[in-house]
XYZ file of C-alpha atoms in Angstrom:
610
model
C -25.804 7.048 53.554
C -23.714 7.563 57.267
C -23.504 10.636 59.214
C -20.358 12.168 59.222
C -20.094 14.704 61.581
C -17.117 17.535 62.739
C -15.275 17.873 65.531
C -16.652 21.421 65.556
C -19.921 20.299 66.319
C -20.117 22.643 69.661
C -23.840 23.190 69.418
C -24.677 19.770 69.189
C -26.514 18.554 72.452
C -23.584 16.011 73.837
C -26.382 13.364 74.438
C -27.214 12.983 70.325
C -23.413 13.536 69.641
C -22.417 10.527 71.879
C -25.109 8.407 70.367
C -24.145 9.170 66.292
C -20.696 8.153 68.047
C -22.219 4.679 69.325
C -21.430 5.075 72.692
C -24.245 3.879 75.091
C -27.183 6.050 77.099
C -25.253 4.367 80.176
C -22.228 5.375 78.483
C -22.910 9.011 78.011
C -24.682 9.151 81.940
C -21.791 8.146 83.376
C -19.674 10.886 81.376
C -22.481 13.896 81.971
C -22.207 12.516 85.863
C -18.944 13.498 85.855
C -17.495 10.593 87.528
C -13.698 10.947 88.212
C -11.738 10.054 84.817
C -8.262 8.883 87.420
C -10.930 6.846 89.494
C -13.385 5.029 87.372
C -12.189 2.599 85.333
C -15.517 2.774 83.300
C -15.488 6.780 83.257
C -12.287 6.358 81.324
C -12.952 3.454 79.062
C -16.199 6.180 78.005
C -13.796 8.738 77.866
C -11.601 7.377 75.331
C -14.436 5.474 73.144
C -15.911 8.997 72.448
C -12.456 10.577 71.692
C -11.594 7.872 69.377
C -15.150 8.069 67.762
C -14.485 12.059 67.285
C -10.978 11.677 65.706
C -12.219 8.848 63.226
C -15.744 10.862 62.503
C -13.398 13.845 62.050
C -10.916 12.190 59.542
C -14.045 10.959 57.585
C -15.513 14.128 57.439
C -12.408 16.262 56.391
C -11.171 13.404 53.909
C -14.325 12.532 52.145
C -14.581 13.414 48.342
C -18.038 13.504 48.734
C -18.953 17.302 49.827
C -20.595 16.782 53.466
C -22.949 20.146 55.293
C -24.403 20.062 58.331
C -27.269 22.151 59.548
C -29.181 23.489 62.163
C -33.007 22.369 62.264
C -33.923 25.668 60.849
C -30.906 24.970 58.121
C -28.572 27.279 59.042
C -25.087 25.982 58.348
C -23.123 25.440 61.270
C -20.013 23.190 59.305
C -19.023 21.729 56.324
C -16.009 19.868 54.948
C -12.942 20.510 52.883
C -14.790 18.830 49.499
C -17.640 20.851 49.646
C -15.133 24.192 49.455
C -13.419 22.255 46.894
C -17.186 21.756 45.280
C -18.443 25.177 45.349
C -15.875 27.698 45.780
C -16.842 29.066 48.808
C -14.549 28.539 52.269
C -15.923 27.247 55.396
C -16.048 31.203 56.808
C -18.096 31.981 54.070
C -21.162 29.408 54.653
C -21.172 29.617 58.235
C -24.189 30.755 59.712
C -25.511 31.193 56.250
C -29.058 29.855 54.540
C -28.675 27.358 51.824
C -30.925 30.148 49.478
C -27.558 31.191 48.732
C -26.837 28.191 46.909
C -30.327 28.808 45.377
C -29.480 28.209 40.938
C -33.330 28.975 40.266
C -32.779 26.270 38.331
C -35.903 24.386 40.347
C -39.044 26.354 41.356
C -40.411 27.029 44.751
C -42.887 23.895 44.856
C -39.666 21.730 44.413
C -38.245 22.914 47.552
C -41.320 22.895 49.071
C -41.478 19.551 48.489
C -38.403 18.990 49.805
C -38.831 20.423 52.932
C -42.146 18.280 53.487
C -40.445 14.924 53.061
C -37.625 16.040 55.105
C -40.316 16.929 57.976
C -42.116 13.312 57.448
C -39.560 11.020 56.665
C -36.327 12.869 58.113
C -34.418 12.037 55.037
C -34.573 13.538 51.318
C -32.407 11.872 48.081
C -32.794 13.478 45.238
C -30.507 15.999 42.401
C -30.561 19.864 43.096
C -28.630 22.410 40.448
C -26.859 24.782 42.936
C -24.763 28.182 42.344
C -21.236 28.273 43.081
C -19.186 30.805 43.980
C -17.978 31.990 40.440
C -22.271 31.234 39.868
C -21.527 29.023 37.965
C -24.633 26.017 38.212
C -23.333 22.371 39.376
C -26.289 19.503 39.381
C -25.106 18.061 42.341
C -26.918 14.403 43.895
C -28.071 15.471 47.423
C -28.726 13.021 50.578
C -29.721 14.683 53.147
C -30.850 12.780 56.630
C -31.879 14.665 60.003
C -29.671 13.849 63.327
C -32.661 12.761 66.187
C -32.594 13.021 69.547
C -33.599 10.051 72.036
C -37.449 11.285 71.746
C -37.253 11.683 68.445
C -36.996 15.362 67.518
C -34.931 16.016 64.849
C -31.502 18.578 65.686
C -29.955 18.875 63.248
C -29.430 18.320 59.231
C -26.684 16.297 57.244
C -26.336 16.488 53.817
C -24.155 14.896 51.342
C -23.586 16.261 48.051
C -21.700 14.486 45.204
C -21.294 16.221 41.689
C -22.985 14.515 38.797
C -21.729 15.885 36.612
C -18.097 14.093 36.892
C -19.775 10.778 37.087
C -21.922 12.007 34.170
C -18.779 12.754 32.292
C -17.107 8.955 33.620
C -20.543 7.400 32.004
C -20.204 9.116 28.574
C -16.784 8.286 28.311
C -17.663 4.780 28.843
C -20.405 5.199 26.303
C -18.263 6.508 23.645
C -15.708 3.677 24.181
C -18.020 1.232 23.980
C -19.845 3.164 20.935
C -17.481 4.490 19.062
C -13.817 3.883 17.004
C -10.779 5.395 19.040
C -8.610 5.934 16.443
C -11.839 7.774 13.896
C -14.530 8.794 16.119
C -16.776 6.644 13.874
C -19.616 4.741 15.186
C -18.105 1.560 15.776
C -19.148 -2.069 15.249
C -21.772 -1.966 18.288
C -23.288 1.101 17.192
C -23.350 0.550 14.029
C -25.908 -2.672 14.444
C -28.153 -0.607 16.687
C -27.894 2.545 13.808
C -28.893 -0.374 11.173
C -31.495 -2.277 13.040
C -33.104 2.154 13.498
C -33.181 2.805 10.456
C -34.791 -0.509 9.312
C -37.713 -0.371 11.974
C -37.971 3.658 10.439
C -37.901 2.086 6.796
C -40.756 -0.507 7.431
C -42.579 2.328 9.698
C -42.573 4.795 6.580
C -42.522 2.456 3.985
C -39.043 4.047 2.207
C -36.147 2.747 0.829
C -32.872 2.364 3.012
C -29.123 1.492 1.734
C -26.073 -0.108 3.059
C -22.715 0.463 1.897
C -19.798 -1.663 2.917
C -16.549 -0.504 1.714
C -12.789 -2.068 2.502
C -9.748 0.264 1.098
C -8.094 -1.779 -1.574
C -4.352 -2.989 -0.804
C -4.202 -1.570 2.555
C -1.949 -4.178 4.263
C 0.973 -2.980 1.304
C 0.575 0.821 3.067
C 1.315 -0.596 6.464
C 4.101 -2.722 5.279
C 5.438 -0.487 3.676
C 4.846 2.687 5.217
C 4.348 1.472 9.043
C 1.136 0.786 11.178
C 1.419 4.626 12.253
C 1.005 6.205 8.596
C -1.766 3.202 8.115
C -3.668 4.850 11.093
C -3.662 8.209 9.984
C -4.693 6.969 6.381
C -7.497 5.518 8.114
C -8.243 8.691 9.965
C -8.222 10.724 6.557
C -10.638 8.284 4.704
C -13.097 8.290 8.127
C -13.056 12.620 7.495
C -13.591 11.887 3.449
C -16.284 9.280 3.798
C -18.386 12.054 6.459
C -18.193 14.627 3.943
C -19.861 12.325 1.581
C -23.112 11.608 2.825
C -25.749 13.937 4.912
C -26.050 14.535 8.752
C -28.723 11.563 8.882
C -26.749 8.973 7.635
C -24.101 6.704 9.446
C -20.532 6.411 8.628
C -18.907 3.021 10.961
C -15.428 1.802 10.823
C -15.594 -1.904 11.572
C -12.239 -2.613 12.238
C -8.882 -2.753 9.889
C -9.965 -0.806 7.044
C -13.575 -1.899 6.726
C -16.062 0.959 7.086
C -20.078 1.037 6.837
C -22.400 3.740 4.768
C -25.895 3.695 6.256
C -28.086 5.806 4.455
C -31.195 6.020 5.654
C -33.757 7.290 3.246
C -32.966 6.680 -0.248
C -35.658 7.390 -3.164
C -34.605 4.411 -5.170
C -31.314 2.206 -5.931
C -29.715 4.744 -8.126
C -29.465 7.402 -4.926
C -26.808 4.211 -3.566
C -24.822 4.703 -6.294
C -24.412 8.307 -7.149
C -22.979 8.617 -3.157
C -20.752 5.851 -4.100
C -19.243 7.439 -7.315
C -18.968 10.373 -4.933
C -16.997 8.425 -2.423
C -14.607 7.001 -5.029
C -14.166 10.787 -6.217
C -13.072 12.064 -2.682
C -10.854 8.599 -2.260
C -9.196 9.633 -5.485
C -7.211 12.254 -4.643
C -4.191 11.870 -3.048
C -3.677 11.373 0.902
C -0.364 13.366 2.164
C 0.993 10.735 4.688
C 4.323 12.140 6.289
C 5.264 14.597 3.799
C 4.343 11.351 1.072
C 1.482 11.400 -1.593
C -0.102 8.083 -0.849
C -3.352 7.338 -3.751
C -5.641 4.495 -2.644
C -9.119 3.028 -3.530
C -12.035 1.187 -2.148
C -14.397 -1.141 -3.312
C -17.912 -0.239 -2.522
C -20.559 -3.295 -1.884
C -24.291 -2.210 -1.579
C -27.882 -3.272 -0.594
C -30.979 -1.983 -0.531
C -33.843 -2.615 1.997
C -36.292 -4.422 1.482
C -34.944 -5.496 -2.129
C -32.167 -7.192 -0.579
C -33.362 -8.375 2.120
C -35.417 -7.113 6.012
C -32.965 -8.071 8.697
C -29.383 -6.862 9.555
C -27.678 -10.329 9.179
C -28.578 -10.782 5.666
C -28.131 -7.270 4.467
C -24.656 -6.992 5.851
C -23.709 -10.813 4.992
C -24.804 -8.942 1.215
C -23.311 -5.992 0.613
C -19.885 -7.929 2.113
C -20.880 -9.980 -0.984
C -21.117 -6.936 -3.440
C -17.800 -5.650 -1.771
C -16.317 -8.736 -2.868
C -17.440 -8.792 -6.006
C -16.503 -5.369 -6.523
C -12.925 -6.083 -5.824
C -12.829 -9.088 -8.080
C -13.836 -6.827 -10.902
C -10.961 -4.340 -10.193
C -11.201 -2.620 -7.172
C -12.396 1.186 -7.163
C -15.478 0.335 -8.081
C -18.993 -0.192 -6.520
C -21.188 -3.160 -6.996
C -25.043 -3.721 -6.200
C -25.598 -7.207 -4.520
C -27.298 -9.742 -7.054
C -28.730 -13.199 -6.342
C -25.846 -14.361 -9.306
C -23.339 -13.208 -7.000
C -25.220 -14.957 -3.633
C -25.214 -18.148 -5.861
C -20.868 -17.460 -6.900
C -20.387 -17.545 -3.002
C -22.629 -20.511 -2.249
C -21.113 -22.508 -5.165
C -17.256 -21.263 -3.658
C -18.076 -22.099 -0.254
C -19.520 -26.062 -1.832
C -16.310 -25.892 -4.013
C -14.377 -25.103 -0.807
C -15.885 -27.661 1.339
C -15.593 -30.641 -1.648
C -11.563 -29.719 -1.782
C -11.538 -30.457 1.570
C -13.053 -34.013 1.358
C -11.283 -34.551 -1.743
C -8.095 -34.556 0.131
C -9.636 -37.085 2.881
C -11.300 -38.972 0.418
C -7.760 -39.072 -2.073
C -9.677 -37.704 -4.944
C -6.423 -36.646 -6.484
C -4.306 -37.883 -8.918
C -1.368 -37.151 -11.369
C -1.159 -36.594 -14.677
C 2.326 -36.244 -16.163
C 2.595 -33.907 -19.775
C 5.507 -35.284 -21.530
C 8.316 -32.676 -22.987
C 10.430 -33.204 -26.058
C 13.340 -31.808 -27.476
C 11.973 -30.015 -30.660
C 15.216 -31.577 -32.981
C 15.831 -35.284 -31.986
C 12.132 -35.737 -30.770
C 13.741 -37.253 -27.560
C 11.656 -37.450 -24.017
C 13.945 -34.703 -21.705
C 10.867 -34.656 -19.009
C 7.358 -34.001 -17.961
C 5.145 -31.341 -16.358
C 3.240 -33.050 -13.737
C -0.549 -31.938 -13.846
C -3.128 -32.599 -10.878
C -6.263 -33.941 -11.232
C -9.070 -34.271 -9.688
C -11.820 -36.444 -10.437
C -15.208 -36.259 -7.525
C -16.929 -38.689 -6.826
C -20.647 -37.215 -8.584
C -19.168 -34.140 -10.391
C -16.468 -36.363 -12.138
C -13.862 -34.637 -13.495
C -12.882 -30.939 -12.728
C -10.956 -28.957 -14.402
C -8.198 -27.480 -12.457
C -9.102 -23.992 -14.350
C -11.865 -24.241 -12.100
C -10.482 -25.614 -8.875
C -7.425 -24.045 -8.527
C -8.413 -20.380 -8.115
C -10.713 -21.914 -5.070
C -8.150 -23.715 -4.116
C -5.951 -20.762 -4.322
C -8.324 -18.405 -1.889
C -9.005 -21.006 0.602
C -5.274 -21.224 1.191
C -5.670 -24.983 0.226
C -3.545 -24.622 -2.339
C -0.287 -25.008 0.035
C -1.339 -28.633 1.082
C -2.349 -29.519 -2.634
C 0.997 -27.851 -3.528
C 3.035 -30.007 -0.994
C 1.075 -33.312 -2.318
C 1.751 -32.733 -5.857
C 5.215 -32.648 -5.395
C 5.387 -35.628 -2.836
C 3.789 -37.701 -4.897
C 5.143 -36.953 -7.756
C 8.557 -37.374 -6.278
C 7.842 -40.858 -4.890
C 6.410 -41.752 -8.477
C 9.569 -40.992 -10.637
C 11.398 -43.012 -7.730
C 8.782 -46.100 -7.710
C 9.601 -46.153 -12.040
C 13.516 -46.124 -11.703
C 13.050 -49.236 -9.031
C 11.153 -50.896 -11.788
C 14.531 -50.458 -13.948
C 13.341 -47.076 -16.296
C 15.536 -44.277 -16.632
C 14.144 -41.325 -13.970
C 12.901 -38.485 -16.445
C 13.233 -34.205 -15.027
C 9.971 -33.566 -13.627
C 8.542 -29.811 -13.599
C 6.216 -28.984 -10.721
C 4.175 -25.807 -10.480
C 5.112 -23.924 -7.583
C 1.769 -21.302 -6.695
C 2.611 -17.933 -5.056
C 1.304 -18.599 -1.884
C 3.282 -21.601 -1.668
C 6.294 -19.255 -2.721
C 5.995 -16.883 0.140
C 5.808 -20.061 2.739
C 8.672 -18.982 5.698
C 9.092 -22.985 5.786
C 9.442 -23.339 2.165
C 13.082 -24.426 1.541
C 12.598 -26.764 4.420
C 9.972 -28.443 3.168
C 10.995 -28.807 -0.133
C 14.382 -30.401 0.938
C 12.479 -32.698 3.429
C 10.577 -33.961 0.747
C 13.607 -34.472 -1.570
C 15.406 -35.888 1.365
C 12.271 -38.404 2.146
C 11.522 -39.694 -1.202
C 15.160 -39.868 -2.155
C 14.442 -38.007 -5.105
C 17.980 -36.144 -7.038
C 17.312 -32.398 -6.915
C 18.635 -31.594 -10.282
C 15.414 -34.064 -11.907
C 13.364 -31.647 -9.862
C 12.485 -27.869 -11.920
C 9.484 -25.615 -10.005
C 8.045 -23.469 -12.282
C 6.725 -20.422 -11.252
C 4.279 -17.697 -13.261
C 5.753 -14.064 -14.385
C 3.124 -12.365 -11.947
C 4.509 -14.471 -8.728
C 8.093 -13.569 -9.269
C 7.108 -9.857 -9.033
C 5.031 -9.972 -6.632
C 7.856 -9.471 -4.185
C 10.946 -8.889 -5.955
C 13.934 -8.986 -3.550
C 12.374 -11.826 -1.193
C 11.537 -13.846 -4.196
C 15.121 -13.799 -5.605
C 16.892 -14.804 -2.224
C 13.947 -17.317 -2.191
C 14.996 -18.981 -5.851
C 18.694 -18.378 -5.321
C 18.308 -20.924 -2.291
C 16.921 -23.295 -4.226
C 19.046 -22.943 -6.364
C 21.750 -23.872 -4.384
C 20.060 -27.146 -3.765
C 20.283 -28.502 -7.231
C 17.126 -27.387 -8.290
C 16.381 -26.203 -12.018
C 13.392 -23.097 -12.198
C 11.697 -22.527 -14.814
C 9.103 -19.021 -15.561
C 5.653 -20.368 -16.937
C 3.244 -18.200 -19.189
C 6.445 -16.321 -20.157
C 5.098 -13.540 -21.578
C 1.266 -12.916 -20.615
C 2.624 -11.166 -17.690
C 4.921 -7.938 -16.783
C 8.818 -9.273 -16.121
C 10.999 -6.558 -16.073
C 14.040 -7.254 -18.020
C 16.521 -5.619 -15.222
C 14.868 -8.384 -12.646
C 14.358 -11.009 -15.654
C 18.552 -11.000 -15.324
C 18.797 -11.320 -11.725
C 16.566 -14.690 -11.687
C 18.286 -18.144 -11.383
C 16.129 -18.991 -14.011
C 17.337 -22.110 -16.142
C 14.252 -22.200 -18.737
C 11.338 -20.102 -20.008
C 8.037 -21.313 -21.583
C 6.441 -19.496 -23.944
C 2.504 -19.402 -23.544
C 0.391 -20.994 -25.829
C -1.853 -18.138 -26.630
C 1.435 -17.472 -28.747
C 1.420 -20.246 -30.261
C -1.634 -21.040 -31.240
C -1.956 -18.339 -34.183
C 1.558 -18.812 -34.599
C 1.323 -20.061 -38.173
C -1.164 -17.056 -39.289
C -0.366 -14.012 -36.845
C 2.161 -12.332 -37.418
C 2.613 -10.272 -34.019
C 2.387 -14.045 -32.344
C 5.405 -15.425 -34.373
C 7.442 -11.964 -33.978
C 6.665 -12.171 -29.844
C 7.893 -16.138 -30.088
C 11.015 -15.610 -32.285
C 11.759 -12.243 -29.829
C 11.500 -14.490 -26.626
C 13.560 -17.225 -27.817
C 16.342 -15.471 -29.068
C 16.527 -13.299 -25.489
C 16.882 -16.452 -23.781
C 18.995 -17.832 -25.729
C 21.385 -14.909 -25.430
C 20.681 -14.615 -21.494
C 21.654 -18.414 -21.811
C 18.201 -19.760 -21.002
C 16.952 -23.015 -22.157
C 13.097 -22.489 -24.086
C 10.190 -24.942 -24.706
C 6.982 -24.081 -26.249
C 3.821 -25.324 -24.702
C 0.264 -25.905 -26.641
C 1.654 -27.619 -30.295
C -1.215 -28.886 -31.406
C 0.239 -29.215 -35.331
C 2.822 -29.920 -37.479
C 2.616 -26.648 -38.569
C 3.583 -24.853 -35.382
C 6.562 -27.180 -34.480
C 7.877 -26.253 -37.996
C 8.134 -22.982 -37.341
C 9.345 -22.897 -33.698
C 11.948 -25.555 -35.180
C 12.859 -22.910 -37.499
C 13.094 -20.271 -34.907
C 15.096 -22.406 -32.911
C 13.013 -23.403 -29.922
C 14.702 -25.812 -27.873
C 12.005 -28.010 -26.860
C 8.312 -28.681 -26.769
C 4.860 -29.909 -25.042
C 1.345 -30.516 -26.601
C -1.057 -32.582 -28.181
C 0.729 -32.778 -31.731
C 3.286 -34.823 -29.563
C 1.646 -36.337 -26.834
C -1.478 -35.754 -24.863
C -1.248 -35.120 -20.672
C -1.093 -39.242 -19.244
C -2.245 -40.952 -16.816
C 0.858 -42.518 -14.231
C 0.167 -46.109 -16.519
C 0.223 -44.261 -19.570
C 3.301 -42.535 -18.685
C 4.740 -45.767 -17.600
C 4.425 -47.005 -20.881
C 5.546 -44.434 -22.297
C 9.312 -45.069 -20.899
C 9.211 -48.256 -21.247
C 8.732 -47.651 -24.730
C 11.090 -45.000 -24.934
C 13.701 -46.857 -23.009
C 13.375 -49.970 -25.399
C 13.878 -47.901 -28.455
C 16.976 -46.814 -26.796
C 18.202 -50.669 -25.776
């Protein structure tokens, strides 16, 4: 670093001062020889140059953020800048003509100072860290650079020291390190630090031949808290969850927040996998107590996935992946529980991935088709419509049941595209039968929960009806009880708008969900479908018979149509007829039919009526 002198260096030899300021020896000689300033242009130029340089040096000296001290060759202070006084507490009057020994903190031994002095004598400069004692007796670590100021003959006349507060820099470095390795919200290790700690833990486990465990935790239904109470209280909940997690583990274990509502726990050393289960149970218990958020009690739970090293994997990547798989299995098992990773889970995840890939290919390869489940008026046996059913014929796996692929479609969000394809194809097919001279029958199409949440659902349905020229009054959309009750107020608004378009609405699988009668009367529903589970044993089970009677009576009191699904025997049909059920569908009347077979049924029915 450059020497920054002070204008008060009255004891500094002129030739040294001028040389430092960048004035040539020739210019200095002219100045020393006393050439008249008013008669010599060269003398005036030299004088101006020296004065300007002194002003610049003084400005730098006084305004430097680093402390600057100037000493004689025997280390007596002859000048210090304001930054030195601010840093140490010593005013200039306190320090002038004093020796640096007054700053000794006793942090260094005599060998340190002898070594420093030898380096200055030999090289003319020294760089390193020193600990000094301030005026208030506080000890301060500083980065010191000392430079010797030489005469023309090479002899040192002064020393200049530049001191920088390493504590301030260290504080900045610590803050940057904290930002890089710790979660700013909870103070827990972040993803980067978590991976480093897991690597270290696995290395130690390999070296010492012991087991370790990784737990991946996800707060159940955290989105609901954010959506209902707001993100500020959602953040407060995460802070409280983090605090409770830390109380459940040892000091040597590591709790991290990966992001969102996802946490991890690294158990450095365990005797067996049961140790991890004990910690998991402790966590589940700790989080079962209510959380206070803005004077409101909130209850949450977590789903925990556990992997054990080296049983479930020996790499960071594999352990994390397997813990994630176990955690999702815990969610599927009802939440608020823990699950160990197993090869069965891994196979299930691979099967899901393969199924999703096959589903995407099915769209490209036109592997989907529609079947039509005829619906009949129970009293007259008249064909009154059909429920549209999607079928998937895989080129190598053959026909795949909807009970298998529909859940995968819902998990991967492909259900939205599939539902749209089913609706459009069914409408197009019905209109094509009309063009053949056949009477269009009402079509009942299932609507998934994800479709109902689409902000552009109304636009899509209206657009399909317009494109295909299918009458809205002949379209019935079926929704399950669970879908209806997921977000009641928004659902009612959407259903009313569909109803305003002329579309009929029905509740599918009625009796298996949890509809509230107070809400049921608010839904603009036209039809209730009795779930086939109640029809299957209606002839032998008095409870099922009573439930069917209750549903039929309630529906009629609410002026709703009732259709029973899964009717497979004449006995079932007769009992339903006695109970005054309106309509039926099931194998006793007709199996689901492909496009050509349903067309034949329409043709035959139309011929019978002619």
